Short mmCIF file of C-alpha atoms and ligand atoms in Angstrom, two decimals:
data_model
loop_
_atom_site.label_atom_id
_atom_site.label_comp_id
_atom_site.label_asym_id
_atom_site.label_seq_id
_atom_site.Cartn_x
_atom_site.Cartn_y
_atom_site.Cartn_z
CA MET A 348 6.14 13.48 24.67
CA PHE A 349 4.69 16.97 23.90
CA VAL A 350 7.72 18.86 22.49
CA VAL A 351 7.88 22.53 21.71
CA VAL A 352 10.45 23.47 19.12
CA GLY A 353 11.38 27.11 19.08
CA VAL A 354 13.06 28.45 15.99
CA SER A 355 14.81 31.70 15.67
CA GLY A 356 16.09 33.68 12.71
CA GLY A 357 19.31 32.09 11.45
CA ILE A 358 20.17 30.27 8.26
CA ALA A 359 20.43 26.95 10.22
CA ALA A 360 16.58 27.08 10.54
CA TYR A 361 16.35 24.84 7.50
CA LYS A 362 18.18 22.12 9.53
CA THR A 363 15.63 22.30 12.25
CA VAL A 364 13.13 20.77 9.73
CA HIS A 365 15.16 17.49 10.20
CA VAL A 366 15.03 17.82 14.10
CA ILE A 367 11.23 18.05 13.81
CA ARG A 368 10.83 15.25 11.34
CA ALA A 369 12.88 12.88 13.65
CA LEU A 370 10.82 13.75 16.64
CA VAL A 371 7.59 13.25 14.78
CA THR A 372 8.79 9.93 13.36
CA ASN A 373 9.53 8.80 16.92
CA GLY A 374 5.94 9.44 17.95
CA HIS A 375 6.26 12.75 19.66
CA GLU A 376 3.70 15.55 19.34
CA VAL A 377 5.62 18.52 18.14
CA HIS A 378 4.55 22.19 18.16
CA VAL A 379 6.80 24.68 16.37
CA VAL A 380 7.07 28.23 17.68
CA PRO A 381 9.11 30.28 15.19
CA THR A 382 10.08 33.95 15.80
CA ASP A 383 8.89 36.41 13.14
CA ASP A 384 12.56 36.50 11.92
CA ALA A 385 12.74 32.69 11.64
CA LEU A 386 9.77 32.92 9.11
CA ARG A 387 12.05 35.00 6.84
CA PHE A 388 14.25 31.90 6.53
CA VAL A 389 11.66 28.91 6.53
CA GLY A 390 7.96 29.68 6.20
CA THR A 391 4.93 28.59 8.15
CA ALA A 392 3.79 26.03 5.55
CA THR A 393 6.98 24.03 6.02
CA TRP A 394 6.74 24.05 9.86
CA GLU A 395 3.03 23.12 9.80
CA ALA A 396 3.37 20.32 7.27
CA ILE A 397 6.44 18.78 9.03
CA SER A 398 5.01 19.08 12.57
CA ARG A 399 1.47 18.32 11.46
CA ASN A 400 0.26 21.08 13.82
CA PRO A 401 -0.73 24.68 13.37
CA VAL A 402 1.99 27.27 13.74
CA THR A 403 1.72 30.82 15.00
CA THR A 404 4.33 33.40 16.30
CA SER A 405 1.95 35.70 18.02
CA VAL A 406 0.53 35.71 21.55
CA HIS A 407 -2.65 37.19 20.11
CA ASP A 408 -3.69 34.13 18.05
CA ASP A 409 -6.09 31.56 19.66
CA VAL A 410 -6.49 33.75 22.73
CA ALA A 411 -9.50 31.75 23.93
CA GLU A 412 -7.23 28.72 24.33
CA VAL A 413 -4.74 30.72 26.38
CA ARG A 414 -2.15 29.55 23.85
CA HIS A 415 0.52 31.81 25.17
CA VAL A 416 0.82 29.70 28.40
CA ALA A 417 -0.74 26.51 27.17
CA LEU A 418 2.20 25.45 25.02
CA GLY A 419 4.70 26.13 27.90
CA THR A 420 2.70 24.35 30.51
CA LYS A 421 1.87 21.30 28.35
CA ALA A 422 5.54 20.85 27.08
CA ASP A 423 7.53 17.96 28.30
CA LEU A 424 10.57 19.31 26.47
CA VAL A 425 11.45 22.66 24.77
CA ILE A 426 14.12 22.84 22.12
CA VAL A 427 15.29 26.10 20.68
CA ALA A 428 17.15 25.54 17.40
CA PRO A 429 18.76 27.58 15.99
CA ALA A 430 19.07 29.84 19.00
CA THR A 431 20.22 33.21 17.72
CA ALA A 432 22.36 35.66 19.76
CA ASN A 433 19.28 37.80 20.01
CA THR A 434 16.91 34.98 21.33
CA LEU A 435 19.57 33.80 23.76
CA ALA A 436 19.88 37.40 25.05
CA LYS A 437 16.09 37.68 25.39
CA MET A 438 16.00 34.35 27.20
CA ALA A 439 18.71 35.43 29.65
CA ALA A 440 16.74 38.61 30.38
CA GLY A 441 13.36 36.90 30.58
CA ILE A 442 11.86 39.03 27.77
CA ALA A 443 8.50 37.78 26.50
CA ASP A 444 7.57 39.88 23.61
CA ASN A 445 6.78 36.97 21.32
CA LEU A 446 5.10 33.52 21.63
CA LEU A 447 8.54 31.78 22.01
CA GLY A 448 9.55 34.08 24.90
CA VAL A 449 6.31 33.59 26.71
CA THR A 450 6.38 29.85 26.23
CA LEU A 451 9.96 29.72 27.65
CA LEU A 452 8.85 31.64 30.81
CA ALA A 453 5.66 29.51 31.20
CA THR A 454 7.41 26.15 31.05
CA THR A 455 8.95 24.00 33.72
CA ALA A 456 10.16 21.36 31.21
CA PRO A 457 13.80 20.89 30.35
CA VAL A 458 15.02 23.38 27.81
CA VAL A 459 17.70 22.67 25.26
CA VAL A 460 19.20 25.34 23.09
CA ALA A 461 21.36 24.87 20.00
CA PRO A 462 23.14 28.22 19.40
CA ALA A 463 24.01 29.18 15.81
CA MET A 464 25.81 32.41 14.87
CA HIS A 465 28.97 33.84 13.49
CA THR A 466 32.09 33.19 15.67
CA ALA A 467 32.39 36.96 16.50
CA MET A 468 28.86 37.00 17.88
CA TRP A 469 29.32 33.74 19.73
CA GLU A 470 32.60 34.89 21.40
CA HIS A 471 31.18 38.36 22.27
CA ALA A 472 31.25 38.87 26.02
CA ALA A 473 27.48 39.63 26.00
CA THR A 474 26.62 36.31 24.39
CA GLN A 475 28.99 34.41 26.73
CA ALA A 476 27.48 36.11 29.71
CA ASN A 477 24.00 35.12 28.46
CA ILE A 478 25.05 31.54 27.95
CA GLU A 479 26.43 31.37 31.48
CA THR A 480 23.18 32.79 32.92
CA LEU A 481 21.09 30.25 31.03
CA ARG A 482 23.41 27.39 32.04
CA ALA A 483 23.20 28.38 35.70
CA ARG A 484 19.38 28.27 35.27
CA GLY A 485 19.54 24.68 34.08
CA VAL A 486 19.24 25.36 30.29
CA HIS A 487 21.10 22.67 28.34
CA VAL A 488 23.31 24.15 25.67
CA VAL A 489 24.18 21.88 22.74
CA GLY A 490 27.14 23.14 20.64
CA PRO A 491 27.81 25.27 18.76
CA ALA A 492 30.24 23.14 16.64
CA ASP A 493 33.41 24.44 15.05
CA GLY A 494 33.20 24.58 11.33
CA GLU A 495 32.26 26.38 8.15
CA LEU A 496 29.90 29.27 8.67
CA THR A 497 27.63 31.11 6.27
CA GLY A 498 29.57 33.78 4.31
CA GLY A 499 32.72 31.61 4.05
CA ASP A 500 34.11 32.11 7.50
CA SER A 501 34.99 29.27 9.75
CA GLY A 502 35.15 28.76 13.48
CA PRO A 503 32.84 27.98 16.43
CA GLY A 504 29.24 29.04 15.79
CA ARG A 505 27.88 26.41 13.55
CA MET A 506 24.62 24.73 14.78
CA VAL A 507 25.21 21.02 15.63
CA GLU A 508 23.76 18.45 13.44
CA PRO A 509 19.95 17.67 13.76
CA ASP A 510 20.64 14.08 15.01
CA GLU A 511 22.89 15.33 17.80
CA ILE A 512 20.23 17.94 18.82
CA VAL A 513 17.46 15.25 18.98
CA ALA A 514 19.76 12.81 20.88
CA ALA A 515 20.77 15.51 23.44
CA ALA A 516 17.23 16.65 23.87
CA LEU A 517 15.89 13.11 24.40
CA ALA A 518 18.63 12.39 26.89
CA VAL A 519 17.85 15.41 29.12
CA SER A 520 14.00 14.81 28.81
CA GLY A 521 14.44 11.24 30.34
CA ALA A 522 13.00 9.80 27.14
CA PRO A 523 14.22 6.23 26.30
CA GLU A 524 17.50 5.77 24.53
CA GLN A 525 17.01 4.95 20.82
CA ASP A 526 18.79 1.56 21.25
CA LEU A 527 16.44 -0.39 19.00
CA ALA A 528 16.77 2.08 16.10
CA GLY A 529 16.88 0.28 12.74
CA LEU A 530 15.29 -2.96 14.02
CA SER A 531 12.15 -4.29 12.53
CA VAL A 532 10.12 -6.25 15.16
CA VAL A 533 6.87 -8.20 15.15
CA VAL A 534 4.95 -8.60 18.30
CA SER A 535 1.70 -10.49 18.98
CA ALA A 536 -0.65 -9.46 21.82
CA GLY A 537 -3.88 -10.46 23.43
CA GLY A 538 -5.88 -13.71 23.44
CA THR A 539 -7.17 -15.71 20.53
CA ARG A 540 -10.86 -16.68 20.33
CA GLU A 541 -11.88 -20.04 18.76
CA PRO A 542 -15.49 -20.01 17.60
CA ILE A 543 -17.90 -22.55 18.75
CA ASP A 544 -21.02 -21.04 16.96
CA PRO A 545 -21.96 -17.62 15.80
CA VAL A 546 -22.18 -16.23 19.40
CA ARG A 547 -19.83 -18.35 21.52
CA TYR A 548 -16.08 -18.93 21.52
CA LEU A 549 -13.26 -20.48 23.62
CA GLY A 550 -11.05 -17.76 24.89
CA ASN A 551 -8.65 -16.92 27.53
CA ARG A 552 -8.20 -14.14 30.10
CA SER A 553 -5.34 -12.24 28.32
CA SER A 554 -5.98 -8.41 28.21
CA GLY A 555 -3.27 -7.74 25.64
CA ARG A 556 -1.62 -5.24 28.04
CA GLN A 557 1.72 -7.02 28.25
CA GLY A 558 2.04 -7.58 24.43
CA VAL A 559 0.97 -3.99 23.70
CA ALA A 560 3.46 -2.70 26.27
CA VAL A 561 6.23 -4.74 24.55
CA ALA A 562 5.24 -3.13 21.13
CA LEU A 563 5.13 0.40 22.59
CA ALA A 564 8.48 0.00 24.47
CA ALA A 565 10.05 -1.14 21.17
CA ALA A 566 8.67 1.70 19.13
CA GLU A 567 9.71 4.31 21.83
CA ARG A 568 13.16 2.79 21.77
CA GLY A 569 13.38 3.35 17.93
CA ALA A 570 12.17 0.10 16.43
CA TRP A 571 9.61 -0.32 13.60
CA VAL A 572 6.80 -2.47 15.05
CA HIS A 573 4.36 -4.69 13.41
CA LEU A 574 1.73 -5.52 16.14
CA VAL A 575 -0.45 -8.56 15.51
CA ALA A 576 -3.35 -8.00 17.88
CA ALA A 577 -5.61 -10.89 18.86
CA HIS A 578 -8.49 -9.94 21.22
CA VAL A 579 -7.29 -7.13 23.53
CA ASP A 580 -9.35 -5.46 26.21
CA ASP A 581 -11.16 -2.16 25.44
CA GLY A 582 -8.95 0.83 25.58
CA VAL A 583 -5.63 -1.15 25.73
CA LEU A 584 -4.85 -0.41 22.00
CA ALA A 585 -6.43 3.08 22.11
CA ARG A 586 -3.94 4.21 24.73
CA VAL A 587 -1.01 3.66 22.38
CA LEU A 588 -2.35 4.14 18.93
CA PRO A 589 -2.00 5.66 16.51
CA HIS A 590 1.75 5.56 16.71
CA PRO A 591 3.87 6.36 13.64
CA SER A 592 6.18 3.42 14.22
CA ILE A 593 3.55 0.81 15.00
CA GLY A 594 1.45 -0.93 12.32
CA VAL A 595 -1.45 -3.00 13.66
CA GLU A 596 -2.97 -6.13 12.18
CA ARG A 597 -5.97 -8.00 13.64
CA ALA A 598 -6.04 -11.73 14.12
CA GLY A 599 -9.06 -13.40 15.79
CA THR A 600 -8.27 -17.13 15.90
CA ALA A 601 -5.13 -19.14 16.43
CA ALA A 602 -5.10 -20.00 12.68
CA GLU A 603 -5.27 -16.24 11.73
CA LEU A 604 -2.53 -15.35 14.21
CA ASP A 605 -0.42 -18.10 12.79
CA ALA A 606 -0.74 -16.82 9.23
CA ALA A 607 -0.14 -13.17 10.28
CA MET A 608 2.86 -13.94 12.41
CA ARG A 609 4.55 -16.17 9.72
CA ALA A 610 4.07 -13.51 7.06
CA ALA A 611 5.34 -10.68 9.30
CA ALA A 612 8.27 -12.71 10.69
CA ALA A 613 9.61 -13.26 7.23
CA GLU A 614 10.79 -9.55 7.31
CA ALA A 615 11.48 -9.15 11.04
CA ASP A 616 14.73 -8.86 13.01
CA VAL A 617 13.00 -9.87 16.26
CA VAL A 618 9.76 -11.79 16.86
CA VAL A 619 7.99 -11.68 20.17
CA MET A 620 5.08 -14.02 20.72
CA ALA A 621 3.27 -12.41 23.65
CA ALA A 622 -0.23 -13.41 22.60
CA ALA A 623 -2.07 -16.08 24.52
CA VAL A 624 -3.06 -18.66 21.92
CA ALA A 625 -5.59 -21.29 22.28
CA ASP A 626 -4.11 -24.70 22.26
CA PHE A 627 -7.36 -26.20 21.02
CA SER A 628 -10.06 -25.28 18.62
CA VAL A 629 -13.39 -26.59 17.59
CA PRO A 630 -13.09 -28.33 14.21
CA GLU A 631 -16.69 -28.07 13.26
CA VAL A 632 -18.12 -24.69 14.07
CA SER A 633 -21.82 -24.65 14.14
CA ASP A 634 -23.43 -22.32 11.66
CA VAL A 635 -26.35 -21.87 13.94
CA LYS A 636 -26.51 -21.07 17.69
CA LEU A 637 -26.39 -24.15 19.76
CA ARG A 638 -29.59 -24.33 21.84
CA LYS A 639 -30.49 -25.95 25.18
CA GLU A 640 -33.55 -27.56 23.58
CA ASP A 641 -31.24 -29.51 21.41
CA GLY A 642 -29.78 -31.40 24.49
CA VAL A 643 -26.36 -31.49 26.12
CA VAL A 644 -23.48 -30.52 23.77
CA THR A 645 -20.14 -32.30 23.70
CA LEU A 646 -17.38 -30.40 22.02
CA ASP A 647 -14.64 -32.40 20.32
CA LEU A 648 -11.47 -30.21 20.23
CA VAL A 649 -8.48 -30.50 18.00
CA GLU A 650 -4.92 -29.27 18.78
CA ASN A 651 -3.95 -26.02 17.11
CA PRO A 652 -0.53 -25.71 15.34
CA ASP A 653 2.22 -24.64 17.67
CA ILE A 654 2.87 -21.09 16.41
CA LEU A 655 6.13 -20.48 18.14
CA LYS A 656 7.61 -23.80 17.00
CA GLY A 657 6.61 -22.93 13.46
CA LEU A 658 8.28 -19.54 13.64
CA VAL A 659 11.49 -21.11 15.02
CA ALA A 660 11.50 -23.73 12.15
CA GLU A 661 11.12 -20.89 9.61
CA ARG A 662 13.48 -18.49 11.38
CA ARG A 663 15.47 -16.10 9.14
CA PRO A 664 19.29 -15.93 9.66
CA GLY A 665 20.06 -13.59 12.61
CA GLN A 666 16.48 -13.45 13.78
CA THR A 667 15.80 -13.47 17.55
CA ILE A 668 12.69 -15.06 18.67
CA VAL A 669 11.13 -14.52 22.12
CA GLY A 670 8.37 -16.64 23.58
CA PHE A 671 6.08 -16.13 26.50
CA ALA A 672 5.01 -18.86 28.88
CA ALA A 673 2.27 -18.39 31.44
CA GLU A 674 2.72 -21.08 34.01
CA THR A 675 1.07 -22.04 37.25
CA ALA A 676 3.72 -23.24 39.67
CA ALA A 677 3.85 -24.01 43.36
CA ASP A 678 7.03 -21.98 43.95
CA ASP A 679 9.89 -20.16 42.30
CA ALA A 680 11.98 -23.35 41.82
CA GLU A 681 9.13 -25.08 39.96
CA LEU A 682 8.56 -22.04 37.74
CA ARG A 683 12.23 -21.90 36.69
CA GLU A 684 12.26 -25.60 35.97
CA ARG A 685 9.10 -25.35 33.91
CA GLY A 686 10.57 -22.32 32.10
CA ILE A 687 13.87 -24.06 31.34
CA ARG A 688 12.13 -27.19 29.98
CA LYS A 689 9.73 -25.13 27.91
CA ARG A 690 12.44 -22.96 26.37
CA ALA A 691 14.27 -26.05 25.21
CA ARG A 692 11.08 -27.61 23.85
CA LYS A 693 10.18 -24.46 21.84
CA GLY A 694 13.76 -23.74 20.59
CA VAL A 695 13.28 -19.98 21.19
CA ASP A 696 16.27 -17.68 22.00
CA LEU A 697 14.53 -16.09 24.98
CA LEU A 698 11.52 -17.37 27.03
CA THR A 699 9.66 -14.93 29.25
CA VAL A 700 8.13 -16.92 32.02
CA ASN A 701 5.37 -15.54 34.20
CA ARG A 702 3.52 -17.11 36.95
CA VAL A 703 -0.19 -17.00 36.54
CA GLY A 704 -3.04 -17.75 38.84
CA TRP A 705 -6.54 -16.55 39.68
CA THR A 706 -5.02 -13.19 40.71
CA GLN A 707 -1.72 -13.06 39.00
CA GLY A 708 -0.60 -12.21 35.45
CA PHE A 709 -3.77 -11.81 33.66
CA GLU A 710 -5.96 -8.70 33.46
CA SER A 711 -3.63 -6.82 35.85
CA THR A 712 -1.35 -3.86 35.21
CA ASP A 713 1.71 -5.44 36.81
CA ASN A 714 3.62 -8.50 36.04
CA THR A 715 6.48 -10.66 37.49
CA VAL A 716 8.65 -12.62 35.07
CA LEU A 717 11.90 -14.32 34.59
CA PHE A 718 13.81 -14.65 31.28
CA VAL A 719 15.50 -18.01 30.29
CA ASP A 720 17.87 -18.09 27.41
CA ALA A 721 19.48 -20.97 25.25
CA THR A 722 22.09 -21.57 27.95
CA ASP A 723 19.21 -22.82 30.09
CA GLU A 724 19.97 -20.09 32.65
CA VAL A 725 17.65 -17.45 34.18
CA VAL A 726 19.43 -14.44 32.65
CA ALA A 727 17.18 -11.75 34.06
CA GLU A 728 14.14 -11.19 36.32
CA ALA A 729 11.71 -8.27 36.18
CA ALA A 730 8.83 -7.16 38.33
CA GLY A 731 6.60 -4.15 38.22
CA SER A 732 4.48 -2.43 35.52
CA LYS A 733 3.96 -4.32 32.31
CA ARG A 734 5.97 -1.50 30.67
CA ALA A 735 8.91 -2.12 33.01
CA VAL A 736 8.71 -5.77 32.15
CA ALA A 737 8.68 -4.87 28.38
CA ASP A 738 11.79 -2.82 28.77
CA ALA A 739 13.51 -5.60 30.63
CA LEU A 740 12.65 -7.96 27.76
CA TRP A 741 14.13 -5.57 25.19
CA ASP A 742 17.31 -5.18 27.38
CA ALA A 743 17.60 -8.98 27.43
CA VAL A 744 17.14 -9.17 23.73
CA LEU A 745 19.80 -6.48 23.04
CA ARG A 746 22.21 -8.49 25.27
CA LEU A 747 21.51 -11.52 23.15
CA ARG A 748 22.04 -9.79 19.92
C1 LIG B 359 21.01 36.04 6.31
C2 LIG B 359 21.00 36.26 7.84
C3 LIG B 359 21.53 35.18 8.54
C4 LIG B 359 21.53 35.40 9.98
N1 LIG B 359 22.03 34.37 10.67
C5 LIG B 359 22.08 34.58 12.09
C6 LIG B 359 22.60 33.54 12.88
O1 LIG B 359 22.96 32.45 12.38
N2 LIG B 359 22.66 33.76 14.18
C7 LIG B 359 22.22 34.82 14.69
O2 LIG B 359 22.31 34.96 15.94
N3 LIG B 359 21.72 35.79 14.10
C8 LIG B 359 21.58 35.71 12.65
N4 LIG B 359 21.05 36.66 11.97
C9 LIG B 359 20.54 37.92 12.59
C10 LIG B 359 19.16 37.60 13.21
O3 LIG B 359 18.32 37.28 12.19
C11 LIG B 359 18.73 38.87 13.89
O4 LIG B 359 19.50 39.17 14.98
C12 LIG B 359 17.24 38.71 14.34
O5 LIG B 359 16.79 39.89 15.00
C13 LIG B 359 16.97 37.56 15.20
O6 LIG B 359 15.67 37.55 15.63
P1 LIG B 359 15.07 36.32 16.46
O7 LIG B 359 16.16 36.04 17.59
O8 LIG B 359 13.79 36.91 17.18
O9 LIG B 359 14.80 35.27 15.56
C14 LIG B 359 21.04 36.59 10.59
C15 LIG B 359 20.49 37.54 9.73
C16 LIG B 359 20.51 37.40 8.33
C17 LIG B 359 19.87 38.48 7.54
#
């Protein structure tokens, strides 16, 4: 999300540094718009370093980019923290004599304000009337809390804590709940390629979209993600990376994927094997290109190690392991039966079963799956975008954990 954080001139401005850090860590693009007075409390260098974006207070900077409206129109969410009595009054009156005021008028995004001021200022009829006006316009007001204030007084007027501001802001923006926060997950994606000679390989039609969607959903719901990417289609990774909560490791062959997954799984709370792994490989890869002149080629194939079974055998205590099974089946009943049998064979906690065919599953943006757990029941079904399927997977994992 593109988030604008307005900062006005109160002592609590130092706490807003933590709001910005949390948003950046969760992968959001943050632009800070301080008032001139805010810069007397916390300086430009801090805002720029923490948001990783340039900071200006004036409508006259970067005029060629029409910055005074660009920030507001690009924003998916605007937070004002701390919101001083002065800035709240200006918002209520629609005054636009600084970049923050203009941005607030130019935006149609949800606006969240976190007031902070002395109790007397907060309780003043003018401030209360301004708050009512803003609420009536759909502005979300978080706090203030009741507590110790600067100068030794105590009462309502203290800015709520940064975590609370972030949670409230993400809730109104429609961003996902951070229900995977604190979890470390490893996800594999894409299809392996088993070399035959320097120019040819045995591959499969996996685009990597589903696995990458699983990784991105986890990261956006608060997890740390180690993504082991086999071959993925052009642009699939580029759409989601770089992401501050996703680390990517490449693995070309089944053997490389096996090694990468085992190493990463040793540290993970949840392992999701979404990659399409070749069951067979060519034991003797030719160093030179096989040529027609040399006659018909017969390839002897050997079976690759079963990565999922290996991960289950080496599972850490408390670790949840999710497998994917792409099956061809005549009907839903056969698909369920195949899924249930495969779940038991692999010993995973959850098996995501999708029906594949010439036009289903692979290379498309949508998917239809069912989830089988260790009770041999279909515990959930999902259909729609690969992101929707990914979210359903994480919902099912959370229910298991
Ligand atoms: C040390 C100090 C602390 C202040 N703290 C607050 C505060 O918490 N809330 C508030 O509304 N005003 C506070 N003010 C007053 C504002 O800084 C002042 O009203 C200013 O004009 C606000 O400008 P702005 O809304 O454009 O940032 C404080 C002033 C000083 C000198």
